[in-house]
Amino acid sequence: MRAPGGPPGGPFTRELLAVPKEVPGLRRAVRAHLGGPCADVQLCVSEIVGNVIRHLGEGTPVTVHIRGAAGGRTRVEVTDPDPRALPVLVRAAEDAEAGRGMALLAAVAVRWGVRQGADRKTVWCEVGGFGS
């Protein structure tokens, strides 16, 4: 059952190995599940999974979970097996080729954070709605 204001189709969960070739298919699967335009949700998924690839390495197992949240928002969660490698919001140099992922996520998300466990962490964010 759909939560009020939550994404159509109910929660979305996908387990995969974080490799670059999986990211476009993951974005398509999210859009298909949500049933329409969802650029902010797709951006958040791409950036968080991309951070896993860059900072933990290709082939790291992740679980992507998307569900409705309070206030009609959509919550994106990506869980990986390393509780120590935490995302950091940095100011990238003007000519830097990297370092803008979390700034992009922070710009489109209403809020974001990290939930740490003993053997994993979940990076999460909430965007204004599934149609964002």
GROMACS .gro file of N, CA and C in nm:
model
  396
    1MET      N    1   0.084  -0.118   0.000
    1MET     CA    2   0.000   0.000   0.000
    1MET      C    3   0.088   0.124   0.000
    2ARG      N    4   0.052   0.222  -0.076
    2ARG     CA    5   0.128   0.345  -0.089
    2ARG      C    6   0.105   0.434   0.033
    3ALA      N    7   0.217   0.483   0.092
    3ALA     CA    8   0.207   0.578   0.202
    3ALA      C    9   0.158   0.710   0.146
    4PRO      N   10   0.082   0.789   0.223
    4PRO     CA   11   0.036   0.918   0.173
    4PRO      C   12   0.154   1.002   0.124
    5GLY      N   13   0.149   1.044   0.000
    5GLY     CA   14   0.256   1.123  -0.057
    5GLY      C   15   0.379   1.043  -0.097
    6GLY      N   16   0.378   0.913  -0.070
    6GLY     CA   17   0.494   0.830  -0.101
    6GLY      C   18   0.497   0.789  -0.246
    7PRO      N   19   0.602   0.719  -0.284
    7PRO     CA   20   0.615   0.680  -0.424
    7PRO      C   21   0.509   0.578  -0.463
    8PRO      N   22   0.458   0.587  -0.586
    8PRO     CA   23   0.364   0.486  -0.634
    8PRO      C   24   0.435   0.351  -0.644
    9GLY      N   25   0.361   0.246  -0.632
    9GLY     CA   26   0.421   0.114  -0.643
    9GLY      C   27   0.479   0.065  -0.512
   10GLY      N   28   0.472   0.144  -0.407
   10GLY     CA   29   0.525   0.104  -0.277
   10GLY      C   30   0.676   0.113  -0.273
   11PRO      N   31   0.736   0.057  -0.170
   11PRO     CA   32   0.882   0.064  -0.156
   11PRO      C   33   0.954  -0.009  -0.269
   12PHE      N   34   1.072   0.038  -0.298
   12PHE     CA   35   1.160  -0.021  -0.400
   12PHE      C   36   1.286  -0.068  -0.330
   13THR      N   37   1.327  -0.192  -0.351
   13THR     CA   38   1.452  -0.242  -0.295
   13THR      C   39   1.527  -0.317  -0.403
   14ARG      N   40   1.654  -0.289  -0.415
   14ARG     CA   41   1.738  -0.358  -0.513
   14ARG      C   42   1.873  -0.385  -0.450
   15GLU      N   43   1.917  -0.509  -0.452
   15GLU     CA   44   2.052  -0.547  -0.408
   15GLU      C   45   2.137  -0.565  -0.531
   16LEU      N   46   2.257  -0.509  -0.530
   16LEU     CA   47   2.345  -0.519  -0.646
   16LEU      C   48   2.490  -0.499  -0.605
   17LEU      N   49   2.578  -0.529  -0.698
   17LEU     CA   50   2.719  -0.496  -0.679
   17LEU      C   51   2.741  -0.359  -0.741
   18ALA      N   52   2.804  -0.271  -0.666
   18ALA     CA   53   2.825  -0.134  -0.711
   18ALA      C   54   2.937  -0.131  -0.815
   19VAL      N   55   2.896  -0.128  -0.940
   19VAL     CA   56   2.989  -0.114  -1.052
   19VAL      C   57   2.929  -0.010  -1.147
   20PRO      N   58   3.015   0.066  -1.217
   20PRO     CA   59   2.962   0.173  -1.301
   20PRO      C   60   2.855   0.130  -1.401
   21LYS      N   61   2.868   0.011  -1.460
   21LYS     CA   62   2.772  -0.030  -1.562
   21LYS      C   63   2.633  -0.056  -1.505
   22GLU      N   64   2.620  -0.074  -1.373
   22GLU     CA   65   2.490  -0.098  -1.311
   22GLU      C   66   2.411   0.031  -1.285
   23VAL      N   67   2.479   0.145  -1.278
   23VAL     CA   68   2.414   0.270  -1.238
   23VAL      C   69   2.306   0.316  -1.337
   24PRO      N   70   2.331   0.316  -1.469
   24PRO     CA   71   2.223   0.357  -1.560
   24PRO      C   72   2.100   0.267  -1.551
   25GLY      N   73   2.120   0.137  -1.538
   25GLY     CA   74   2.008   0.045  -1.523
   25GLY      C   75   1.933   0.067  -1.393
   26LEU      N   76   2.006   0.102  -1.289
   26LEU     CA   77   1.942   0.132  -1.161
   26LEU      C   78   1.855   0.257  -1.172
   27ARG      N   79   1.907   0.360  -1.240
   27ARG     CA   80   1.826   0.481  -1.261
   27ARG      C   81   1.699   0.448  -1.339
   28ARG      N   82   1.711   0.366  -1.445
   28ARG     CA   83   1.593   0.327  -1.524
   28ARG      C   84   1.494   0.249  -1.439
   29ALA      N   85   1.544   0.158  -1.356
   29ALA     CA   86   1.456   0.078  -1.271
   29ALA      C   87   1.382   0.166  -1.170
   30VAL      N   88   1.450   0.266  -1.116
   30VAL     CA   89   1.386   0.358  -1.022
   30VAL      C   90   1.276   0.436  -1.093
   31ARG      N   91   1.307   0.488  -1.211
   31ARG     CA   92   1.206   0.564  -1.286
   31ARG      C   93   1.086   0.476  -1.321
   32ALA      N   94   1.111   0.354  -1.365
   32ALA     CA   95   1.001   0.263  -1.399
   32ALA      C   96   0.917   0.232  -1.276
   33HIS      N   97   0.982   0.210  -1.164
   33HIS     CA   98   0.908   0.180  -1.041
   33HIS      C   99   0.823   0.298  -0.996
   34LEU      N  100   0.880   0.417  -1.006
   34LEU     CA  101   0.808   0.536  -0.961
   34LEU      C  102   0.706   0.584  -1.065
   35GLY      N  103   0.716   0.534  -1.187
   35GLY     CA  104   0.614   0.560  -1.286
   35GLY      C  105   0.620   0.694  -1.354
   36GLY      N  106   0.736   0.756  -1.356
   36GLY     CA  107   0.746   0.885  -1.424
   36GLY      C  108   0.871   0.960  -1.386
   37PRO      N  109   0.876   1.087  -1.423
   37PRO     CA  110   0.994   1.168  -1.396
   37PRO      C  111   1.029   1.170  -1.247
   38CYS      N  112   1.155   1.149  -1.218
   38CYS     CA  113   1.202   1.147  -1.078
   38CYS      C  114   1.350   1.182  -1.075
   39ALA      N  115   1.387   1.291  -1.142
   39ALA     CA  116   1.528   1.327  -1.159
   39ALA      C  117   1.601   1.341  -1.026
   40ASP      N  118   1.538   1.401  -0.925
   40ASP     CA  119   1.606   1.418  -0.796
   40ASP      C  120   1.634   1.284  -0.730
   41VAL      N  121   1.539   1.194  -0.736
   41VAL     CA  122   1.558   1.061  -0.678
   41VAL      C  123   1.669   0.988  -0.754
   42GLN      N  124   1.665   0.993  -0.886
   42GLN     CA  125   1.768   0.927  -0.967
   42GLN      C  126   1.906   0.987  -0.939
   43LEU      N  127   1.915   1.118  -0.927
   43LEU     CA  128   2.042   1.183  -0.896
   43LEU      C  129   2.097   1.135  -0.763
   44CYS      N  130   2.011   1.130  -0.662
   44CYS     CA  131   2.057   1.086  -0.530
   44CYS      C  132   2.106   0.942  -0.533
   45VAL      N  133   2.031   0.854  -0.598
   45VAL     CA  134   2.074   0.715  -0.609
   45VAL      C  135   2.210   0.707  -0.679
   46SER      N  136   2.224   0.777  -0.791
   46SER     CA  137   2.349   0.775  -0.868
   46SER      C  138   2.467   0.825  -0.786
   47GLU      N  139   2.447   0.936  -0.716
   47GLU     CA  140   2.557   0.995  -0.640
   47GLU      C  141   2.599   0.907  -0.523
   48ILE      N  142   2.503   0.851  -0.451
   48ILE     CA  143   2.539   0.769  -0.336
   48ILE      C  144   2.607   0.639  -0.381
   49VAL      N  145   2.551   0.574  -0.483
   49VAL     CA  146   2.614   0.451  -0.534
   49VAL      C  147   2.750   0.485  -0.595
   50GLY      N  148   2.760   0.598  -0.665
   50GLY     CA  149   2.890   0.641  -0.720
   50GLY      C  150   2.994   0.661  -0.611
   51ASN      N  151   2.953   0.714  -0.497
   51ASN     CA  152   3.047   0.729  -0.385
   51ASN      C  153   3.095   0.595  -0.334
   52VAL      N  154   3.007   0.496  -0.330
   52VAL     CA  155   3.049   0.362  -0.289
   52VAL      C  156   3.155   0.310  -0.386
   53ILE      N  157   3.132   0.326  -0.516
   53ILE     CA  158   3.227   0.279  -0.616
   53ILE      C  159   3.361   0.348  -0.599
   54ARG      N  160   3.359   0.481  -0.585
   54ARG     CA  161   3.483   0.558  -0.574
   54ARG      C  162   3.559   0.534  -0.445
   55HIS      N  163   3.488   0.521  -0.334
   55HIS     CA  164   3.555   0.519  -0.204
   55HIS      C  165   3.569   0.380  -0.142
   56LEU      N  166   3.487   0.285  -0.183
   56LEU     CA  167   3.498   0.149  -0.130
   56LEU      C  168   3.545   0.051  -0.236
   57GLY      N  169   3.523   0.084  -0.362
   57GLY     CA  170   3.571  -0.001  -0.470
   57GLY      C  171   3.460  -0.066  -0.548
   58GLU      N  172   3.490  -0.092  -0.675
   58GLU     CA  173   3.394  -0.160  -0.762
   58GLU      C  174   3.364  -0.299  -0.707
   59GLY      N  175   3.239  -0.338  -0.719
   59GLY     CA  176   3.197  -0.470  -0.674
   59GLY      C  177   3.150  -0.476  -0.530
   60THR      N  178   3.150  -0.362  -0.461
   60THR     CA  179   3.100  -0.360  -0.324
   60THR      C  180   2.949  -0.387  -0.326
   61PRO      N  181   2.901  -0.479  -0.243
   61PRO     CA  182   2.757  -0.505  -0.241
   61PRO      C  183   2.683  -0.389  -0.174
   62VAL      N  184   2.574  -0.347  -0.235
   62VAL     CA  185   2.490  -0.241  -0.180
   62VAL      C  186   2.344  -0.282  -0.188
   63THR      N  187   2.265  -0.221  -0.102
   63THR     CA  188   2.120  -0.234  -0.109
   63THR      C  189   2.063  -0.095  -0.123
   64VAL      N  190   1.983  -0.074  -0.226
   64VAL     CA  191   1.917   0.054  -0.251
   64VAL      C  192   1.771   0.036  -0.210
   65HIS      N  193   1.724   0.128  -0.127
   65HIS     CA  194   1.585   0.122  -0.082
   65HIS      C  195   1.524   0.260  -0.097
   66ILE      N  196   1.406   0.266  -0.157
   66ILE     CA  197   1.334   0.392  -0.177
   66ILE      C  198   1.193   0.373  -0.124
   67ARG      N  199   1.148   0.470  -0.046
   67ARG     CA  200   1.014   0.461   0.012
   67ARG      C  201   0.961   0.600   0.040
   68GLY      N  202   0.834   0.607   0.069
   68GLY     CA  203   0.773   0.733   0.109
   68GLY      C  204   0.821   0.773   0.247
   69ALA      N  205   0.821   0.903   0.273
   69ALA     CA  206   0.860   0.957   0.404
   69ALA      C  207   0.760   1.065   0.443
   70ALA      N  208   0.774   1.115   0.563
   70ALA     CA  209   0.683   1.217   0.615
   70ALA      C  210   0.678   1.338   0.523
   71GLY      N  211   0.563   1.403   0.520
   71GLY     CA  212   0.548   1.527   0.445
   71GLY      C  213   0.547   1.509   0.294
   72GLY      N  214   0.517   1.387   0.246
   72GLY     CA  215   0.513   1.365   0.103
   72GLY      C  216   0.650   1.352   0.038
   73ARG      N  217   0.755   1.342   0.120
   73ARG     CA  218   0.890   1.328   0.066
   73ARG      C  219   0.917   1.183   0.025
   74THR      N  220   1.022   1.166  -0.052
   74THR     CA  221   1.070   1.033  -0.090
   74THR      C  222   1.206   1.012  -0.027
   75ARG      N  223   1.222   0.899   0.040
   75ARG     CA  224   1.348   0.868   0.109
   75ARG      C  225   1.427   0.767   0.027
   76VAL      N  226   1.552   0.800   0.004
   76VAL     CA  227   1.647   0.714  -0.067
   76VAL      C  228   1.749   0.666   0.036
   77GLU      N  229   1.774   0.535   0.041
   77GLU     CA  230   1.874   0.479   0.131
   77GLU      C  231   1.964   0.385   0.053
   78VAL      N  232   2.094   0.397   0.075
   78VAL     CA  233   2.190   0.305   0.014
   78VAL      C  234   2.277   0.251   0.127
   79THR      N  235   2.273   0.120   0.145
   79THR     CA  236   2.347   0.054   0.252
   79THR      C  237   2.466  -0.019   0.192
   80ASP      N  238   2.583  -0.005   0.257
   80ASP     CA  239   2.704  -0.075   0.214
   80ASP      C  240   2.772  -0.135   0.337
   81PRO      N  241   2.871  -0.224   0.316
   81PRO     CA  242   2.929  -0.297   0.428
   81PRO      C  243   3.044  -0.228   0.502
   82ASP      N  244   3.067  -0.098   0.484
   82ASP     CA  245   3.178  -0.032   0.552
   82ASP      C  246   3.128   0.083   0.639
   83PRO      N  247   3.118   0.062   0.770
   83PRO     CA  248   3.067   0.167   0.857
   83PRO      C  249   3.165   0.282   0.880
   84ARG      N  250   3.289   0.267   0.833
   84ARG     CA  251   3.391   0.369   0.861
   84ARG      C  252   3.406   0.473   0.751
   85ALA      N  253   3.377   0.439   0.627
   85ALA     CA  254   3.395   0.532   0.515
   85ALA      C  255   3.271   0.620   0.504
   86LEU      N  256   3.277   0.738   0.563
   86LEU     CA  257   3.160   0.826   0.570
   86LEU      C  258   3.166   0.934   0.463
   87PRO      N  259   3.051   0.968   0.406
   87PRO     CA  260   3.048   1.077   0.308
   87PRO      C  261   3.074   1.211   0.378
   88VAL      N  262   3.142   1.298   0.305
   88VAL     CA  263   3.176   1.429   0.359
   88VAL      C  264   3.137   1.535   0.257
   89LEU      N  265   3.072   1.637   0.304
   89LEU     CA  266   3.037   1.750   0.219
   89LEU      C  267   3.157   1.842   0.215
   90VAL      N  268   3.220   1.854   0.096
   90VAL     CA  269   3.339   1.938   0.081
   90VAL      C  270   3.313   2.043  -0.026
   91ARG      N  271   3.395   2.144  -0.024
   91ARG     CA  272   3.389   2.246  -0.129
   91ARG      C  273   3.497   2.211  -0.231
   92ALA      N  274   3.453   2.169  -0.349
   92ALA     CA  275   3.548   2.131  -0.455
   92ALA      C  276   3.610   2.256  -0.516
   93ALA      N  277   3.736   2.245  -0.551
   93ALA     CA  278   3.802   2.354  -0.621
   93ALA      C  279   3.732   2.376  -0.755
   94GLU      N  280   3.737   2.498  -0.803
   94GLU     CA  281   3.667   2.534  -0.926
   94GLU      C  282   3.701   2.444  -1.044
   95ASP      N  283   3.827   2.403  -1.055
   95ASP     CA  284   3.869   2.320  -1.168
   95ASP      C  285   3.882   2.172  -1.131
   96ALA      N  286   3.834   2.132  -1.014
   96ALA     CA  287   3.843   1.992  -0.971
   96ALA      C  288   3.749   1.905  -1.055
   97GLU      N  289   3.793   1.785  -1.085
   97GLU     CA  290   3.714   1.689  -1.163
   97GLU      C  291   3.621   1.608  -1.074
   98ALA      N  292   3.638   1.613  -0.944
   98ALA     CA  293   3.557   1.534  -0.851
   98ALA      C  294   3.531   1.616  -0.726
   99GLY      N  295   3.449   1.563  -0.638
   99GLY     CA  296   3.425   1.627  -0.510
   99GLY      C  297   3.295   1.704  -0.499
  100ARG      N  298   3.209   1.692  -0.599
  100ARG     CA  299   3.083   1.766  -0.596
  100ARG      C  300   2.960   1.680  -0.566
  101GLY      N  301   2.978   1.550  -0.553
  101GLY     CA  302   2.866   1.458  -0.537
  101GLY      C  303   2.778   1.488  -0.417
  102MET      N  304   2.838   1.502  -0.302
  102MET     CA  305   2.757   1.528  -0.183
  102MET      C  306   2.700   1.669  -0.185
  103ALA      N  307   2.769   1.763  -0.250
  103ALA     CA  308   2.713   1.899  -0.264
  103ALA      C  309   2.588   1.895  -0.352
  104LEU      N  310   2.591   1.815  -0.458
  104LEU     CA  311   2.472   1.798  -0.542
  104LEU      C  312   2.359   1.735  -0.463
  105LEU      N  313   2.391   1.630  -0.389
  105LEU     CA  314   2.290   1.562  -0.310
  105LEU      C  315   2.231   1.661  -0.207
  106ALA      N  316   2.316   1.736  -0.139
  106ALA     CA  317   2.267   1.832  -0.039
  106ALA      C  318   2.182   1.940  -0.103
  107ALA      N  319   2.211   1.975  -0.228
  107ALA     CA  320   2.135   2.080  -0.296
  107ALA      C  321   1.993   2.034  -0.333
  108VAL      N  322   1.976   1.907  -0.367
  108VAL     CA  323   1.843   1.860  -0.408
  108VAL      C  324   1.764   1.797  -0.293
  109ALA      N  325   1.832   1.755  -0.188
  109ALA     CA  326   1.766   1.687  -0.078
  109ALA      C  327   1.713   1.787   0.025
  110VAL      N  328   1.601   1.753   0.084
  110VAL     CA  329   1.547   1.831   0.195
  110VAL      C  330   1.637   1.810   0.317
  111ARG      N  331   1.685   1.687   0.332
  111ARG     CA  332   1.780   1.654   0.438
  111ARG      C  333   1.850   1.525   0.401
  112TRP      N  334   1.967   1.501   0.464
  112TRP     CA  335   2.041   1.378   0.438
  112TRP      C  336   2.123   1.343   0.561
  113GLY      N  337   2.171   1.221   0.566
  113GLY     CA  338   2.253   1.180   0.679
  113GLY      C  339   2.307   1.039   0.661
  114VAL      N  340   2.366   0.989   0.769
  114VAL     CA  341   2.426   0.856   0.769
  114VAL      C  342   2.382   0.784   0.896
  115ARG      N  343   2.342   0.659   0.880
  115ARG     CA  344   2.310   0.573   0.994
  115ARG      C  345   2.416   0.463   0.998
  116GLN      N  346   2.494   0.459   1.104
  116GLN     CA  347   2.602   0.361   1.116
  116GLN      C  348   2.559   0.242   1.200
  117GLY      N  349   2.601   0.125   1.155
  117GLY     CA  350   2.584   0.002   1.231
  117GLY      C  351   2.721  -0.056   1.259
  118ALA      N  352   2.725  -0.169   1.327
  118ALA     CA  353   2.853  -0.231   1.360
  118ALA      C  354   2.926  -0.280   1.235
  119ASP      N  355   2.850  -0.325   1.135
  119ASP     CA  356   2.913  -0.383   1.017
  119ASP      C  357   2.864  -0.323   0.886
  120ARG      N  358   2.800  -0.207   0.892
  120ARG     CA  359   2.750  -0.143   0.770
  120ARG      C  360   2.710   0.000   0.801
  121LYS      N  361   2.681   0.072   0.695
  121LYS     CA  362   2.624   0.207   0.711
  121LYS      C  363   2.520   0.227   0.603
  122THR      N  364   2.430   0.318   0.629
  122THR     CA  365   2.329   0.356   0.533
  122THR      C  366   2.337   0.507   0.514
  123VAL      N  367   2.362   0.548   0.391
  123VAL     CA  368   2.357   0.690   0.356
  123VAL      C  369   2.216   0.713   0.302
  124TRP      N  370   2.149   0.814   0.356
  124TRP     CA  371   2.011   0.838   0.319
  124TRP      C  372   1.989   0.986   0.288
  125CYS      N  373   1.883   1.010   0.212
  125CYS     CA  374   1.840   1.146   0.188
  125CYS      C  375   1.691   1.146   0.161
  126GLU      N  376   1.630   1.261   0.176
  126GLU     CA  377   1.489   1.276   0.145
  126GLU      C  378   1.473   1.392   0.049
  127VAL      N  379   1.397   1.367  -0.058
  127VAL     CA  380   1.369   1.470  -0.158
  127VAL      C  381   1.221   1.505  -0.152
  128GLY      N  382   1.187   1.616  -0.215
  128GLY     CA  383   1.054   1.672  -0.204
  128GLY      C  384   0.941   1.582  -0.247
  129GLY      N  385   0.961   1.488  -0.332
  129GLY     CA  386   0.855   1.398  -0.375
  129GLY      C  387   0.904   1.310  -0.486
  130PHE      N  388   0.828   1.206  -0.518
  130PHE     CA  389   0.874   1.112  -0.621
  130PHE      C  390   0.882   1.175  -0.757
  131GLY      N  391   0.804   1.277  -0.782
  131GLY     CA  392   0.804   1.339  -0.914
  131GLY      C  393   0.908   1.446  -0.932
  132SER      N  394   0.993   1.466  -0.833
  132SER     CA  395   1.095   1.571  -0.840
  132SER      C  396   1.199   1.541  -0.945
   0.00000   0.00000   0.00000
